[in-house]
Tab-separated table of C-alpha atoms in Angstrom:
chain	number	residue	atom	x	y	z
A	100	MET	CA	-0.132	-0.361	-0.002
A	101	ALA	CA	1.483	3.414	-0.841
A	102	ILE	CA	0.823	6.506	1.227
A	103	ILE	CA	1.148	9.983	-0.722
A	104	PHE	CA	2.033	12.887	1.559
A	105	GLN	CA	3.495	16.058	0.649
A	106	PHE	CA	4.320	18.832	3.023
A	107	SER	CA	6.036	22.461	2.669
A	108	SER	CA	8.309	22.785	6.051
A	109	SER	CA	11.368	20.797	7.207
A	110	ALA	CA	9.080	18.302	8.973
A	111	ALA	CA	5.671	16.885	9.032
A	112	ALA	CA	3.945	13.634	11.081
A	113	PRO	CA	4.826	10.348	10.284
A	114	GLN	CA	2.825	8.358	7.497
A	115	LYS	CA	2.171	4.527	8.839
A	116	ASP	CA	1.932	1.297	6.225
A	117	GLY	CA	1.583	-1.378	8.133
A	118	ALA	CA	4.203	-1.857	11.178
A	119	VAL	CA	6.053	1.243	10.096
A	120	ALA	CA	6.031	4.981	10.271
A	121	VAL	CA	7.869	6.953	8.003
A	122	GLU	CA	8.671	10.385	7.057
A	123	LEU	CA	11.243	12.775	5.349
A	124	ARG	CA	13.143	15.494	6.861
A	125	SER	CA	15.450	18.083	6.136
A	126	GLU	CA	18.500	19.275	8.132
A	127	GLY	CA	17.902	23.124	7.250
A	128	ASP	CA	15.104	25.360	6.407
A	129	SER	CA	15.909	26.089	3.210
A	130	ILE	CA	18.328	25.242	0.125
A	131	GLN	CA	20.878	27.382	-1.864
A	132	SER	CA	21.642	27.081	-5.167
A	133	GLY	CA	24.652	24.244	-5.931
A	134	THR	CA	24.942	23.881	-2.103
A	135	PRO	CA	24.628	20.137	-1.314
A	136	PHE	CA	22.330	19.667	1.505
A	137	THR	CA	21.118	16.519	3.541
A	138	LEU	CA	17.752	14.530	4.200
A	139	ALA	CA	16.595	12.362	6.571
A	140	LEU	CA	14.549	9.347	6.455
A	141	LYS	CA	13.190	8.552	9.644
A	142	LEU	CA	11.460	4.837	10.077
A	143	SER	CA	9.480	4.372	13.367
A	144	ILE	CA	8.619	0.660	13.474
A	145	ASP	CA	6.658	-1.322	15.911
A	146	PRO	CA	7.439	-3.609	18.335
A	147	GLY	CA	7.996	-6.709	17.458
A	148	TRP	CA	9.128	-5.661	13.752
A	149	HIS	CA	12.217	-4.851	12.229
A	150	THR	CA	13.932	-3.488	8.878
A	151	TYR	CA	16.880	-4.426	7.105
A	152	TRP	CA	20.299	-3.069	6.349
A	153	LYS	CA	22.297	-3.463	3.094
A	154	ASN	CA	23.335	-7.144	3.774
A	155	PRO	CA	19.862	-8.304	5.105
A	156	GLY	CA	21.284	-11.320	6.182
A	157	ASP	CA	19.898	-15.120	5.653
A	158	SER	CA	16.724	-12.999	3.930
A	159	GLY	CA	14.901	-10.183	3.460
A	160	ILE	CA	15.105	-6.680	1.401
A	161	PRO	CA	16.646	-3.553	2.134
A	162	THR	CA	14.798	-0.379	2.490
A	163	LYS	CA	15.279	2.091	-0.404
A	164	ILE	CA	14.061	5.161	-2.249
A	165	GLU	CA	13.449	5.759	-5.581
A	166	TRP	CA	13.769	9.436	-6.285
A	167	GLN	CA	11.688	12.015	-8.569
A	168	LEU	CA	13.542	15.178	-8.515
A	169	PRO	CA	13.691	18.466	-10.473
A	170	GLU	CA	15.794	18.594	-13.457
A	171	GLY	CA	19.401	19.067	-12.442
A	172	PHE	CA	19.143	17.703	-8.710
A	173	LYS	CA	21.175	14.527	-7.861
A	174	ALA	CA	20.693	12.397	-4.493
A	175	GLY	CA	23.655	10.266	-3.569
A	176	GLU	CA	23.154	6.808	-2.070
A	177	LEU	CA	20.821	6.405	1.011
A	178	GLU	CA	23.188	5.993	3.869
A	179	PHE	CA	22.670	3.209	6.487
A	180	PRO	CA	23.263	2.990	10.436
A	181	TYR	CA	25.367	0.122	11.592
A	182	PRO	CA	23.146	-3.031	11.984
A	183	HIS	CA	22.374	-5.290	14.830
A	184	ARG	CA	22.440	-9.072	14.802
A	185	PHE	CA	18.883	-10.574	15.027
A	186	VAL	CA	17.385	-14.339	15.004
A	187	VAL	CA	14.022	-15.006	13.965
A	188	ASP	CA	12.298	-18.681	14.516
A	189	PHE	CA	10.161	-19.298	11.536
A	190	GLY	CA	7.944	-22.170	12.994
A	191	GLY	CA	11.225	-24.129	14.153
A	192	PHE	CA	13.449	-22.790	10.903
A	193	LYS	CA	16.033	-20.232	12.291
A	194	GLN	CA	16.941	-17.205	9.945
A	195	VAL	CA	19.697	-14.472	11.057
A	196	GLY	CA	19.142	-11.103	9.887
A	197	LEU	CA	20.762	-8.079	10.265
A	198	GLY	CA	18.742	-4.859	10.249
A	199	TYR	CA	17.145	-2.488	12.966
A	200	SER	CA	13.979	-2.287	15.500
A	201	GLY	CA	12.406	0.724	17.022
A	202	GLU	CA	13.602	3.626	15.133
A	203	VAL	CA	16.023	4.043	12.540
A	204	THR	CA	17.390	7.166	10.302
A	205	HIS	CA	18.478	6.917	6.877
A	206	LEU	CA	20.556	9.977	5.342
A	207	VAL	CA	20.793	11.202	1.591
A	208	SER	CA	22.745	13.956	-0.141
A	209	ILE	CA	21.175	16.145	-2.551
A	210	THR	CA	23.094	17.967	-4.695
A	211	PRO	CA	20.715	21.126	-6.151
A	212	PRO	CA	21.567	22.544	-9.549
A	213	PRO	CA	23.532	25.909	-9.593
A	214	ASN	CA	20.887	28.431	-11.044
A	215	LEU	CA	18.032	27.842	-8.774
A	216	THR	CA	15.556	31.156	-8.367
A	217	GLU	CA	15.783	32.773	-5.196
A	218	GLY	CA	12.339	33.282	-3.800
A	219	THR	CA	10.867	30.036	-5.530
A	220	SER	CA	10.194	26.784	-3.832
A	221	VAL	CA	11.497	23.274	-4.937
A	222	THR	CA	9.830	20.092	-4.631
A	223	LEU	CA	11.376	16.877	-3.731
A	224	SER	CA	9.690	13.684	-4.077
A	225	GLY	CA	10.525	10.184	-3.505
A	226	LYS	CA	8.617	6.434	-3.157
A	227	VAL	CA	10.249	4.430	-0.235
A	228	SER	CA	9.803	0.585	0.044
A	229	TRP	CA	10.936	-1.502	2.726
A	230	LEU	CA	10.550	-4.766	4.106
A	231	MET	CA	8.773	-5.461	7.576
A	232	CYS	CA	8.920	-8.475	9.390
A	233	ASP	CA	8.255	-10.073	12.565
A	234	ASP	CA	8.838	-13.719	14.027
A	235	LYS	CA	5.415	-15.054	11.815
A	236	GLN	CA	5.338	-12.771	8.563
A	237	CYS	CA	6.978	-10.563	6.018
A	238	VAL	CA	4.904	-7.864	4.739
A	239	PRO	CA	6.105	-5.130	2.226
A	240	GLY	CA	5.404	-1.857	2.815
A	241	GLY	CA	5.393	1.044	1.259
A	242	ALA	CA	5.204	4.910	0.671
A	243	GLU	CA	5.696	8.168	-1.689
A	244	LEU	CA	6.727	11.747	0.152
A	245	SER	CA	7.378	14.987	-0.921
A	246	ILE	CA	9.100	17.756	0.758
A	247	THR	CA	9.201	21.454	0.060
A	248	LEU	CA	11.578	23.758	0.431
A	249	PRO	CA	12.623	27.405	-0.505
A	250	VAL	CA	15.573	28.513	-2.455
A	251	SER	CA	17.376	31.193	-0.498
A	252	SER	CA	21.091	32.915	-1.274
A	253	ALA	CA	21.314	33.057	2.384
A	254	ALA	CA	22.820	29.910	4.662
A	255	ALA	CA	20.222	27.782	5.805
A	256	ASN	CA	19.333	27.847	9.812
A	257	PRO	CA	19.294	24.683	11.540
A	258	SER	CA	15.554	23.343	11.497
A	259	GLN	CA	13.980	22.296	14.636
A	260	ASN	CA	15.092	18.416	13.014
A	261	GLU	CA	19.058	19.137	14.490
A	262	ASN	CA	18.861	16.488	17.190
A	263	VAL	CA	17.533	13.825	14.596
A	264	PHE	CA	20.481	14.535	12.230
A	265	ASN	CA	22.990	14.220	14.846
A	266	ALA	CA	22.080	11.179	16.383
A	267	ALA	CA	21.746	9.725	12.752
A	268	ARG	CA	25.209	10.533	11.999
A	269	ALA	CA	26.475	8.741	15.155
A	270	VAL	CA	25.512	5.741	13.997
A	271	ILE	CA	26.472	5.691	10.719
A	272	PRO	CA	29.523	4.211	10.261
A	273	ASP	CA	32.565	6.324	8.612
A	274	THR	CA	34.863	5.245	6.415
A	275	GLN	CA	38.531	5.028	7.792
A	276	PRO	CA	40.582	5.159	4.792
A	277	ARG	CA	43.723	4.247	7.344
A	278	TRP	CA	42.024	0.749	8.038
A	279	THR	CA	42.602	-1.789	5.914
A	280	TYR	CA	41.698	-5.574	5.139
A	281	SER	CA	41.910	-8.419	2.968
A	282	VAL	CA	39.533	-11.315	3.242
A	283	THR	CA	40.902	-15.082	2.375
A	284	GLU	CA	39.242	-18.162	1.017
A	285	THR	CA	40.896	-20.688	3.637
A	286	GLY	CA	39.676	-24.044	2.708
A	287	ALA	CA	36.357	-25.148	0.953
A	288	LYS	CA	34.250	-24.037	3.947
A	289	ASP	CA	35.785	-20.700	5.935
A	290	LEU	CA	36.866	-17.420	5.062
A	291	THR	CA	39.584	-15.350	7.114
A	292	PHE	CA	39.094	-12.033	7.113
A	293	SER	CA	42.102	-9.648	8.365
A	294	ILE	CA	41.783	-5.844	9.322
A	295	GLN	CA	44.908	-3.882	9.903
A	296	ALA	CA	44.550	-0.734	12.117
A	297	PRO	CA	46.699	1.925	11.900
A	298	LYS	CA	50.122	1.579	14.184
A	299	ASP	CA	48.787	3.979	16.437
A	300	ALA	CA	45.450	2.541	17.139
A	301	LYS	CA	44.591	1.133	20.441
A	302	SER	CA	43.246	-2.922	20.040
A	303	PRO	CA	39.384	-2.559	20.366
A	304	PRO	CA	38.281	-5.229	23.288
A	305	ILE	CA	37.141	-8.506	21.722
A	306	GLU	CA	34.053	-8.818	23.372
A	307	GLY	CA	31.109	-7.825	21.852
A	308	LEU	CA	33.375	-6.615	18.579
A	309	GLU	CA	31.576	-7.729	15.520
A	310	MET	CA	32.090	-7.644	11.620
A	311	TYR	CA	29.592	-8.068	8.777
A	312	PRO	CA	29.757	-7.386	4.954
A	313	GLU	CA	27.889	-4.948	3.133
A	314	VAL	CA	27.532	-7.781	0.684
A	315	SER	CA	24.726	-10.841	0.969
A	316	SER	CA	25.921	-14.744	0.776
A	317	ILE	CA	29.591	-13.923	2.060
A	318	ILE	CA	29.307	-15.266	5.441
A	319	ASP	CA	27.372	-17.534	7.537
A	320	LEU	CA	25.703	-15.422	10.456
A	321	SER	CA	24.409	-18.582	12.538
A	322	SER	CA	26.976	-17.608	15.341
A	323	PRO	CA	28.916	-14.554	15.649
A	324	PRO	CA	32.598	-14.532	14.798
A	325	THR	CA	35.069	-14.207	17.791
A	326	PRO	CA	38.091	-12.324	16.392
A	327	THR	CA	41.783	-13.104	17.194
A	328	VAL	CA	43.977	-9.723	17.732
A	329	THR	CA	47.946	-10.012	17.124
A	330	ALA	CA	49.132	-6.438	17.253
A	331	ASN	CA	47.099	-3.923	15.199
A	332	ARG	CA	45.600	-6.897	13.341
A	333	LEU	CA	41.975	-8.351	13.702
A	334	ALA	CA	41.331	-11.727	12.246
A	335	PHE	CA	38.116	-13.420	12.064
A	336	THR	CA	37.516	-16.856	10.653
A	337	VAL	CA	34.067	-17.392	10.122
A	338	PRO	CA	32.185	-20.346	7.555
A	339	LYS	CA	31.043	-19.162	4.112
A	340	ALA	CA	27.338	-18.352	3.721
A	341	PRO	CA	25.369	-21.986	2.168
A	342	TYR	CA	24.769	-20.241	-0.969
A	343	PHE	CA	27.955	-18.817	-1.390
A	344	ASP	CA	29.836	-18.519	-4.910
A	345	LYS	CA	32.525	-16.348	-4.957
A	346	LEU	CA	34.208	-13.143	-3.415
A	347	PRO	CA	33.419	-10.093	-5.244
A	348	SER	CA	36.341	-7.660	-6.615
A	349	GLU	CA	34.554	-5.003	-4.500
A	350	MET	CA	33.486	-5.050	-0.933
A	351	GLY	CA	32.712	-3.133	2.033
A	352	ILE	CA	32.869	-4.317	5.479
A	353	VAL	CA	31.180	-2.930	8.793
A	354	LEU	CA	33.293	-3.109	12.209
A	355	ILE	CA	31.226	-2.779	15.456
A	356	SER	CA	31.964	-2.130	18.823
A	357	GLU	CA	29.269	-1.302	21.143
A	358	SER	CA	31.846	-0.345	24.020
A	359	GLY	CA	33.487	1.902	21.091
A	360	LEU	CA	36.286	1.610	19.700
A	361	PRO	CA	39.570	3.670	22.081
A	362	SER	CA	41.422	4.546	19.259
A	363	LEU	CA	38.323	6.217	17.694
A	364	ASN	CA	37.082	8.388	20.546
A	365	GLY	CA	34.295	6.030	21.195
A	366	VAL	CA	32.999	5.693	17.975
A	367	LYS	CA	30.863	2.192	17.880
A	368	ALA	CA	31.399	1.382	14.126
A	369	ILE	CA	33.401	2.318	11.257
A	370	ARG	CA	33.223	1.139	7.720
A	371	ILE	CA	36.578	-0.247	5.634
A	372	THR	CA	35.737	-0.285	1.966
A	373	SER	CA	37.623	-2.294	-0.455
A	374	SER	CA	39.181	-2.171	-3.763
A	375	PRO	CA	39.532	-4.258	-6.695
A	376	LYS	CA	42.947	-3.592	-7.573
A	377	SER	CA	44.716	-6.342	-5.636
A	378	GLU	CA	45.443	-9.630	-7.577
A	379	PRO	CA	44.225	-13.275	-5.503
A	380	LYS	CA	47.234	-15.038	-4.537
A	381	ALA	CA	47.836	-18.910	-3.485
A	382	ALA	CA	47.982	-20.025	-0.364
A	383	ALA	CA	50.137	-22.781	1.157
A	384	PRO	CA	48.209	-26.362	1.258
A	385	ALA	CA	46.920	-27.135	4.682
A	386	PRO	CA	49.257	-30.027	6.270
A	387	GLU	CA	46.667	-32.383	6.261
A	388	GLU	CA	45.778	-31.898	2.466
A	389	ALA	CA	48.093	-32.910	-0.312
A	390	SER	CA	46.607	-30.788	-3.107
A	391	PRO	CA	46.639	-26.827	-2.540
A	392	GLN	CA	43.510	-24.923	-1.163
A	393	LYS	CA	41.708	-22.480	-3.475
A	394	ASP	CA	42.731	-19.016	-2.132
A	395	SER	CA	41.144	-15.738	-3.210
A	396	THR	CA	41.757	-12.327	-2.180
A	397	VAL	CA	39.763	-9.027	-1.612
A	398	SER	CA	42.079	-6.098	0.123
A	399	ALA	CA	40.627	-2.768	1.513
A	400	ASP	CA	42.899	0.466	1.056
A	401	SER	CA	41.031	3.458	-0.239
A	402	PRO	CA	37.508	4.955	0.460
A	403	SER	CA	34.650	4.148	-1.856
A	404	PRO	CA	33.076	8.142	-2.443
A	405	SER	CA	29.409	8.156	-2.312
A	406	ARG	CA	28.411	8.035	-5.679
A	407	PRO	CA	25.562	10.670	-7.201
A	408	VAL	CA	22.956	9.478	-8.968
A	409	ASP	CA	20.099	10.794	-11.534
A	410	GLN	CA	17.305	12.914	-10.021
A	411	ASN	CA	14.862	9.877	-11.063
A	412	SER	CA	16.597	6.673	-9.824
A	413	THR	CA	16.424	4.289	-7.713
A	414	THR	CA	19.129	4.121	-4.414
A	415	ASP	CA	19.739	0.228	-4.716
A	416	TYR	CA	22.190	-2.436	-4.422
A	417	PRO	CA	23.341	-5.029	-7.078
A	418	TYR	CA	23.893	-7.599	-4.899
A	419	ASN	CA	20.373	-7.921	-3.968
A	420	SER	CA	18.647	-7.994	-6.964
A	421	ALA	CA	15.217	-8.750	-4.751
A	422	ALA	CA	15.233	-5.632	-3.654
A	423	LYS	CA	14.714	-3.741	-7.271
A	424	GLN	CA	10.995	-4.271	-7.395
A	425	ILE	CA	8.792	-5.797	-5.056
A	426	SER	CA	5.997	-6.670	-8.208
A	427	TYR	CA	6.501	-6.520	-11.921
A	428	PHE	CA	2.668	-5.572	-11.339
A	429	GLY	CA	2.818	-2.965	-9.048
A	430	ASN	CA	1.022	-3.472	-5.332
A	431	SER	CA	-2.160	-2.013	-6.706
A	432	LEU	CA	-5.243	-4.653	-5.966
A	433	ILE	CA	-5.594	-4.820	-9.517
A	434	GLY	CA	-2.287	-5.737	-9.968
A	435	VAL	CA	-2.014	-8.248	-7.424
A	436	LEU	CA	-5.182	-9.882	-8.642
A	437	PHE	CA	-3.770	-10.022	-11.690
A	438	ALA	CA	-0.126	-11.585	-10.199
A	439	GLY	CA	-2.199	-13.916	-8.382
A	440	PHE	CA	-4.192	-14.796	-12.107
A	441	LEU	CA	-1.125	-15.222	-13.863
A	442	GLY	CA	0.256	-17.595	-11.054
A	443	GLY	CA	-2.833	-19.598	-11.232
A	444	MET	CA	-2.324	-19.908	-15.063
A	445	ILE	CA	1.245	-21.397	-15.106
A	446	LEU	CA	0.225	-23.281	-12.275
A	447	ASN	CA	-2.171	-25.403	-14.175
A	448	VAL	CA	0.856	-26.293	-16.536
A	449	MET	CA	2.716	-27.687	-13.608
A	450	PRO	CA	3.284	-31.069	-13.699
A	451	CYS	CA	1.625	-31.661	-9.966
A	452	VAL	CA	-1.539	-29.940	-11.717
A	453	PHE	CA	-1.516	-30.451	-15.260
A	454	PRO	CA	-2.514	-34.264	-15.101
A	455	VAL	CA	-5.445	-33.244	-12.772
A	456	ILE	CA	-6.983	-31.502	-15.301
A	457	SER	CA	-7.641	-34.562	-17.409
A	458	LEU	CA	-9.473	-35.901	-14.555
A	459	LYS	CA	-11.913	-32.460	-14.174
A	460	ILE	CA	-12.518	-32.993	-18.353
A	461	LEU	CA	-13.371	-36.711	-18.032
A	462	SER	CA	-15.651	-35.396	-15.305
A	463	PHE	CA	-17.275	-33.157	-17.732
A	464	VAL	CA	-17.669	-35.720	-20.016
A	465	ALA	CA	-19.889	-38.201	-18.056
A	466	HIS	CA	-21.857	-35.029	-17.166
A	467	ALA	CA	-22.221	-34.259	-20.785
A	468	ARG	CA	-26.054	-35.846	-21.061
A	469	ASP	CA	-26.918	-34.703	-17.868
A	470	ASP	CA	-30.031	-32.508	-16.878
A	471	ARG	CA	-28.962	-28.898	-17.449
A	472	ARG	CA	-29.862	-27.964	-13.663
A	473	LYS	CA	-28.219	-30.548	-12.491
A	474	VAL	CA	-24.816	-29.693	-14.384
A	475	LEU	CA	-25.280	-26.118	-13.024
A	476	ILE	CA	-25.930	-26.963	-9.376
A	477	HIS	CA	-22.531	-29.376	-9.788
A	478	ALA	CA	-20.511	-26.361	-11.025
A	479	ALA	CA	-22.181	-24.052	-8.121
A	480	ALA	CA	-21.614	-26.633	-5.945
A	481	TYR	CA	-17.973	-27.110	-6.916
A	482	THR	CA	-17.258	-23.223	-7.323
A	483	VAL	CA	-18.661	-22.480	-3.404
A	484	GLY	CA	-16.515	-25.563	-1.877
A	485	ILE	CA	-13.443	-23.699	-3.393
A	486	LEU	CA	-14.270	-20.253	-2.290
A	487	LEU	CA	-15.328	-21.692	0.981
A	488	PHE	CA	-11.911	-23.942	1.731
A	489	PHE	CA	-9.965	-20.865	0.940
A	490	ILE	CA	-11.715	-18.356	3.206
A	491	ALA	CA	-11.614	-21.070	5.933
A	492	LEU	CA	-7.787	-21.144	5.314
A	493	ALA	CA	-7.705	-17.649	5.051
A	494	ALA	CA	-9.321	-17.363	8.299
A	495	ILE	CA	-7.422	-19.722	10.124
A	496	VAL	CA	-4.023	-17.872	9.068
A	497	ILE	CA	-5.266	-14.717	10.128
A	498	ALA	CA	-6.311	-15.962	13.741
A	499	LEU	CA	-3.221	-17.447	14.133
A	500	GLY	CA	-1.364	-14.411	12.660
A	501	THR	CA	0.828	-16.137	10.701
A	502	GLY	CA	1.779	-15.730	6.963
A	503	TRP	CA	1.215	-18.650	4.702
A	504	GLY	CA	3.898	-19.876	3.022
A	505	ALA	CA	6.212	-19.950	6.160
A	506	GLN	CA	5.013	-23.260	6.947
A	507	PHE	CA	7.732	-24.796	4.201
A	508	GLN	CA	10.453	-23.598	6.207
A	509	SER	CA	9.588	-26.116	9.031
A	510	PRO	CA	11.329	-29.325	8.818
A	511	VAL	CA	8.433	-30.602	10.557
A	512	PHE	CA	5.627	-29.275	8.368
A	513	ILE	CA	7.412	-30.556	5.258
A	514	MET	CA	8.256	-34.349	6.862
A	515	VAL	CA	4.355	-34.654	7.364
A	516	MET	CA	3.513	-32.795	3.877
A	517	THR	CA	5.990	-35.315	2.256
A	518	ALA	CA	3.956	-38.136	4.183
A	519	VAL	CA	1.013	-37.336	3.007
A	520	VAL	CA	1.552	-36.961	-0.767
A	521	VAL	CA	3.791	-40.403	-0.543
A	522	ALA	CA	0.588	-41.682	1.335
A	523	LEU	CA	-1.750	-40.746	-1.500
A	524	SER	CA	0.523	-41.705	-3.962
A	525	LEU	CA	0.848	-45.242	-2.750
A	526	SER	CA	-3.123	-45.275	-2.917
A	527	LEU	CA	-3.045	-44.400	-6.560
A	528	PHE	CA	-0.524	-47.283	-7.294
A	529	GLY	CA	-3.046	-49.351	-5.804
A	530	VAL	CA	-0.962	-50.433	-2.544
A	531	PHE	CA	-4.212	-49.827	-1.015
A	532	GLU	CA	-6.724	-47.484	-1.024
A	533	PHE	CA	-8.789	-44.862	1.178
A	534	GLY	CA	-12.337	-45.387	1.737
A	535	VAL	CA	-12.474	-48.921	0.927
A	536	SER	CA	-14.076	-50.116	4.101
A	537	LEU	CA	-16.276	-47.550	4.555
A	538	THR	CA	-17.430	-48.508	1.109
A	539	SER	CA	-18.378	-52.137	2.070
A	540	VAL	CA	-20.139	-50.967	5.262
A	541	GLY	CA	-22.300	-48.412	2.932
A	542	GLY	CA	-23.285	-51.442	0.944
A	543	LYS	CA	-23.832	-54.065	3.432
A	544	LEU	CA	-26.411	-51.862	4.748
A	545	THR	CA	-28.509	-51.350	1.609
A	546	GLN	CA	-28.883	-54.895	1.339
């Protein structure tokens, strides 16, 4: 569901979609020609729910914004605060996510063109989308927000949102060009991230120290890794993600210490960027193996600046294609119904459904010579039966407060359904038949 809202001040009341209330705020009360300014996208999340970081973890979609800006305006990348690790139990199937609960504020830099007319106003619009999940279901959310700001030649005055921006900057990891890292494939199952701090840096406390790549499907998040410290070097050895393919040529990581990094005045998180300049190098063979191990390295030695994007572009992440679009048919009722109809048509040609269609056609043929009224009653009863079944199923899902489909992430549910399918298959093969005993009882009663 989309929410359309426009305002002409530096802030406005939040607009809520599902479990998330969203608002757009400006750091200043006006803008100046050619001078970059900052907007804040603030999300207030209901208790028990969460949204996602750039790397969402085992599953999820990061928050994104698609801008519709006036001619000549450019928007930078959406900045994410450092994430928190959480575990969600979907019916016995645990998934680890990286994201946010409570409140989260994303910042974005906007650069106006140099030829704005003083005394006019400029409206900046964006379509925001996010995925909100609790321990039972995930629901996509969205809002269309606009903010109108006056153009002035004088410097902008701080707005009433100054505290919001200060708090947001305090938790957004700052890129540290003096910190470097490399990641190496150590064997078939593990990756080792070696982080080199500057020589004058103090070693951070190991307890509570976390490290996450900004790219998904790199490391297994099931258990937080414990680093080892040698002089100014940190080493995290972690298992590869289940769907790990290969190391990207460029990848940023975030180093988090809730107690603060002593060499950076207590900053809780930093971002270390990678450079594709380094070449893979061979690793020494393990003592217990006769063949050499596969070893690839990505190093980090320079910051990656925020890239401005066109005025009508989407802030997105190439490593998470699912974030590009929630539905190709939109989120309107018509679009959802059409997508459901198309999915049903495709389902009819699947091997599990297509043979049943032939049985239904044979049923139609068997009724070909029946009375027309009887055929209509049969068709109506068939249709009403299907509708009542799915209405009852929807009522059960709503009453339980869960999402349909998540059950198939539960091993117990999958085993039960497998047993049912096997039993039906054996019945169709004639190993045994359902209802035979009841049929014989009915036959005896009629004698």
